Amino acid sequence: MADTPQTNSQSAPSTSPPPPSPHPPFPALRSIAKFKARSHATSKDIHIPLLHQIQSQPPANDNNNPYPSPTPTPKKSPTDTSRLPVRVWVVQVGTNNLTVKTGLGERDVDAWEVLVETLLGVNPTGGECKVLVTGLFYRKDVSGELVDQANGKIRAVVKRLQEKYGADRVVCLAPAAGVKTEEHLVDHVHLNLEGYQLWMAELFPAVNALLG
């Protein structure tokens, strides 16, 4: 290995603080992280090879920063989320965490609380961001009582975080009342187009309200 060239010139020490890391460590989040072998194998053996097969399209313009463009932008481009001032996170509890017999388990609730609390600290610009939590919709294969219990657990977590960080930083949005399982699900759990329209009619105003 060649030695690093030495020079006599010395640069003045920087007086400005280093920029925040785009991937700060979150011990609490790491403590609940789980390695999913199937997801890892799917990404490695299917998704990544497919991405390599995609041919890059020409940029929409000829400058050095083709944005907007259908061509994928570099990792450290202006679209990289680690460089953006996050003002509002929208968090939907995973409906797959509901089980037919027990609903939303306590371990999942605890892990979800850690995730939301972690998001409250993710803002590279140093400002305070907010989290909008959305409630779970009813499903055809899980009793309405268990879904109601799950939403109650979610509201309890939001209340604890509000007491710790302020009511204006963590807000809970109830599921759209107009969504009916008989009319607005494409299967047993996923919303159809009309269902999403009903949800967005309430979600967008809530996001705009938090953005101020």
Short mmCIF file of C-alpha atoms in Angstrom, two decimals:
data_model
loop_
_atom_site.label_atom_id
_atom_site.label_comp_id
_atom_site.label_asym_id
_atom_site.label_seq_id
_atom_site.Cartn_x
_atom_site.Cartn_y
_atom_site.Cartn_z
CA MET A 1 0.00 0.00 0.00
CA ALA A 2 1.43 3.38 -1.00
CA ASP A 3 2.07 5.96 1.70
CA THR A 4 -0.17 8.98 1.82
CA PRO A 5 1.65 11.98 0.26
CA GLN A 6 2.80 14.50 2.85
CA THR A 7 2.65 18.26 2.35
CA ASN A 8 3.99 21.17 4.37
CA SER A 9 0.80 23.20 4.14
CA GLN A 10 -1.60 23.00 7.05
CA SER A 11 -5.23 24.02 6.93
CA ALA A 12 -6.70 26.06 9.71
CA PRO A 13 -8.80 24.06 12.17
CA SER A 14 -12.50 24.26 11.50
CA THR A 15 -14.53 26.20 14.05
CA SER A 16 -17.93 24.96 12.87
CA PRO A 17 -19.42 21.79 14.40
CA PRO A 18 -19.51 18.67 12.22
CA PRO A 19 -22.79 17.99 10.42
CA PRO A 20 -25.14 15.54 12.11
CA SER A 21 -24.82 11.93 11.08
CA PRO A 22 -27.43 10.85 8.51
CA HIS A 23 -27.73 7.56 10.37
CA PRO A 24 -27.53 8.37 14.11
CA PRO A 25 -27.44 5.43 16.49
CA PHE A 26 -30.66 4.64 18.34
CA PRO A 27 -29.88 2.01 20.99
CA ALA A 28 -33.53 1.56 21.99
CA LEU A 29 -34.54 0.87 18.40
CA ARG A 30 -31.63 -1.49 17.86
CA SER A 31 -32.57 -3.43 20.98
CA ILE A 32 -35.92 -4.49 19.47
CA ALA A 33 -34.72 -4.97 15.89
CA LYS A 34 -35.14 -8.45 14.47
CA PHE A 35 -33.31 -10.08 11.60
CA LYS A 36 -35.77 -11.61 9.15
CA ALA A 37 -33.96 -14.22 7.10
CA ARG A 38 -36.75 -14.48 4.53
CA SER A 39 -36.83 -10.73 3.90
CA HIS A 40 -33.05 -10.65 3.62
CA ALA A 41 -33.04 -13.52 1.13
CA THR A 42 -35.84 -11.95 -0.91
CA SER A 43 -33.98 -8.66 -1.12
CA LYS A 44 -30.65 -10.30 -1.98
CA ASP A 45 -31.90 -12.92 -4.45
CA ILE A 46 -34.87 -11.16 -6.08
CA HIS A 47 -35.13 -7.40 -5.52
CA ILE A 48 -31.49 -6.40 -6.00
CA PRO A 49 -31.01 -8.50 -9.19
CA LEU A 50 -34.20 -6.97 -10.61
CA LEU A 51 -32.92 -3.47 -9.88
CA HIS A 52 -29.67 -4.25 -11.69
CA GLN A 53 -31.65 -5.35 -14.73
CA ILE A 54 -33.49 -2.04 -15.04
CA GLN A 55 -32.03 0.15 -17.75
CA SER A 56 -31.47 3.76 -16.76
CA GLN A 57 -33.60 6.22 -18.67
CA PRO A 58 -32.21 9.48 -20.07
CA PRO A 59 -32.59 12.49 -17.75
CA ALA A 60 -35.36 15.01 -18.30
CA ASN A 61 -32.78 17.74 -18.90
CA ASP A 62 -29.08 18.06 -19.61
CA ASN A 63 -27.81 19.77 -16.47
CA ASN A 64 -25.70 18.05 -13.84
CA ASN A 65 -28.59 17.51 -11.43
CA PRO A 66 -31.43 15.93 -13.41
CA TYR A 67 -34.34 16.52 -11.09
CA PRO A 68 -37.18 15.87 -11.55
CA SER A 69 -36.34 12.90 -13.71
CA PRO A 70 -37.39 9.26 -14.11
CA THR A 71 -33.73 8.34 -13.75
CA PRO A 72 -32.77 7.21 -10.21
CA THR A 73 -30.92 9.99 -8.44
CA PRO A 74 -27.60 9.47 -6.61
CA LYS A 75 -27.67 8.39 -2.99
CA LYS A 76 -26.58 11.77 -1.68
CA SER A 77 -28.87 13.81 -3.89
CA PRO A 78 -31.36 16.44 -2.68
CA THR A 79 -33.96 13.67 -2.56
CA ASP A 80 -32.05 11.76 0.13
CA THR A 81 -34.27 11.83 3.23
CA SER A 82 -31.27 12.04 5.56
CA ARG A 83 -30.71 15.60 4.29
CA LEU A 84 -34.29 16.80 4.50
CA PRO A 85 -35.83 18.67 7.45
CA VAL A 86 -38.50 16.21 8.54
CA ARG A 87 -41.46 18.11 9.96
CA VAL A 88 -44.13 15.42 10.22
CA TRP A 89 -43.94 11.62 10.31
CA VAL A 90 -47.12 9.67 9.54
CA VAL A 91 -47.14 6.27 11.25
CA GLN A 92 -49.73 3.60 10.50
CA VAL A 93 -49.67 0.62 12.83
CA GLY A 94 -49.14 -2.54 10.81
CA THR A 95 -52.46 -4.34 10.52
CA ASN A 96 -50.54 -7.60 10.06
CA ASN A 97 -49.58 -7.34 13.72
CA LEU A 98 -53.19 -8.10 14.63
CA THR A 99 -53.93 -11.74 15.32
CA VAL A 100 -57.34 -13.38 15.13
CA LYS A 101 -57.25 -14.55 18.77
CA THR A 102 -55.36 -11.86 20.68
CA GLY A 103 -55.42 -8.72 18.53
CA LEU A 104 -52.43 -6.44 19.11
CA GLY A 105 -49.89 -8.00 21.46
CA GLU A 106 -48.11 -6.09 24.21
CA ARG A 107 -44.67 -6.76 22.70
CA ASP A 108 -45.81 -5.15 19.46
CA VAL A 109 -47.20 -2.18 21.37
CA ASP A 110 -43.91 -1.72 23.24
CA ALA A 111 -41.89 -1.96 20.02
CA TRP A 112 -44.20 0.50 18.30
CA GLU A 113 -43.77 2.97 21.17
CA VAL A 114 -39.99 2.76 20.81
CA LEU A 115 -40.33 3.42 17.08
CA VAL A 116 -42.51 6.51 17.53
CA GLU A 117 -40.24 7.89 20.24
CA THR A 118 -37.25 7.34 17.97
CA LEU A 119 -38.91 9.22 15.12
CA LEU A 120 -39.38 12.22 17.40
CA GLY A 121 -35.58 12.52 17.50
CA VAL A 122 -34.93 12.08 13.78
CA ASN A 123 -34.35 15.49 12.27
CA PRO A 124 -30.91 16.27 10.80
CA THR A 125 -31.59 20.01 10.98
CA GLY A 126 -31.93 19.88 14.76
CA GLY A 127 -35.50 21.14 14.85
CA GLU A 128 -38.46 19.41 16.43
CA CYS A 129 -40.55 17.13 14.24
CA LYS A 130 -44.02 15.78 14.91
CA VAL A 131 -45.63 12.37 14.59
CA LEU A 132 -49.15 11.72 13.35
CA VAL A 133 -50.35 8.28 14.42
CA THR A 134 -53.23 6.74 12.48
CA GLY A 135 -55.59 4.17 13.93
CA LEU A 136 -56.34 0.69 12.64
CA PHE A 137 -59.28 -0.03 10.36
CA TYR A 138 -61.62 -2.93 10.94
CA ARG A 139 -60.88 -6.22 9.19
CA LYS A 140 -63.07 -9.08 8.02
CA ASP A 141 -61.01 -11.74 9.78
CA VAL A 142 -60.48 -10.04 13.16
CA SER A 143 -63.32 -9.15 15.52
CA GLY A 144 -64.24 -5.50 15.87
CA GLU A 145 -63.72 -5.79 19.63
CA LEU A 146 -60.06 -6.74 19.18
CA VAL A 147 -59.52 -3.87 16.71
CA ASP A 148 -61.11 -1.46 19.21
CA GLN A 149 -58.80 -2.80 21.94
CA ALA A 150 -55.78 -2.32 19.65
CA ASN A 151 -56.76 1.29 18.92
CA GLY A 152 -57.19 1.82 22.66
CA LYS A 153 -53.63 0.61 23.24
CA ILE A 154 -52.41 2.97 20.53
CA ARG A 155 -54.18 5.93 22.13
CA ALA A 156 -52.65 5.02 25.50
CA VAL A 157 -49.16 5.10 24.01
CA VAL A 158 -49.87 8.45 22.36
CA LYS A 159 -51.06 9.85 25.69
CA ARG A 160 -47.84 8.75 27.43
CA LEU A 161 -45.71 10.31 24.71
CA GLN A 162 -47.77 13.51 24.81
CA GLU A 163 -47.12 13.80 28.53
CA LYS A 164 -43.40 13.39 27.87
CA TYR A 165 -42.94 15.45 24.69
CA GLY A 166 -46.01 17.66 24.45
CA ALA A 167 -49.50 17.21 23.03
CA ASP A 168 -48.60 19.13 19.88
CA ARG A 169 -45.80 16.74 18.90
CA VAL A 170 -47.66 13.43 18.95
CA VAL A 171 -51.19 13.37 17.55
CA CYS A 172 -53.53 10.43 17.10
CA LEU A 173 -55.92 10.32 14.15
CA ALA A 174 -58.83 7.90 14.44
CA PRO A 175 -59.57 5.70 11.43
CA ALA A 176 -62.00 7.25 8.97
CA ALA A 177 -65.49 6.53 10.28
CA GLY A 178 -66.89 6.25 6.75
CA VAL A 179 -64.80 3.19 5.88
CA LYS A 180 -66.96 0.04 6.02
CA THR A 181 -65.59 -3.48 5.80
CA GLU A 182 -68.47 -4.57 3.58
CA GLU A 183 -67.90 -1.82 1.03
CA HIS A 184 -64.35 -0.51 1.19
CA LEU A 185 -62.00 -3.52 1.39
CA VAL A 186 -60.53 -5.16 -1.69
CA ASP A 187 -59.94 -8.35 0.31
CA HIS A 188 -60.15 -9.10 4.03
CA VAL A 189 -57.88 -6.25 5.10
CA HIS A 190 -56.68 -3.86 2.35
CA LEU A 191 -58.63 -0.74 1.44
CA ASN A 192 -59.99 -0.38 -2.08
CA LEU A 193 -59.84 2.85 -4.06
CA GLU A 194 -62.93 4.37 -2.45
CA GLY A 195 -61.66 3.35 0.96
CA TYR A 196 -58.37 5.15 0.39
CA GLN A 197 -60.25 8.21 -0.84
CA LEU A 198 -62.26 8.31 2.38
CA TRP A 199 -59.09 7.92 4.43
CA MET A 200 -57.16 10.58 2.52
CA ALA A 201 -60.04 13.03 2.95
CA GLU A 202 -59.26 12.97 6.68
CA LEU A 203 -55.52 12.25 6.61
CA PHE A 204 -54.43 15.14 4.37
CA PRO A 205 -56.12 17.86 6.46
CA ALA A 206 -54.57 16.37 9.61
CA VAL A 207 -51.10 16.47 8.05
CA ASN A 208 -51.60 20.04 6.84
CA ALA A 209 -52.72 21.08 10.30
CA LEU A 210 -49.50 19.74 11.84
CA LEU A 211 -47.43 21.43 9.15
CA GLY A 212 -49.05 24.71 10.14
#
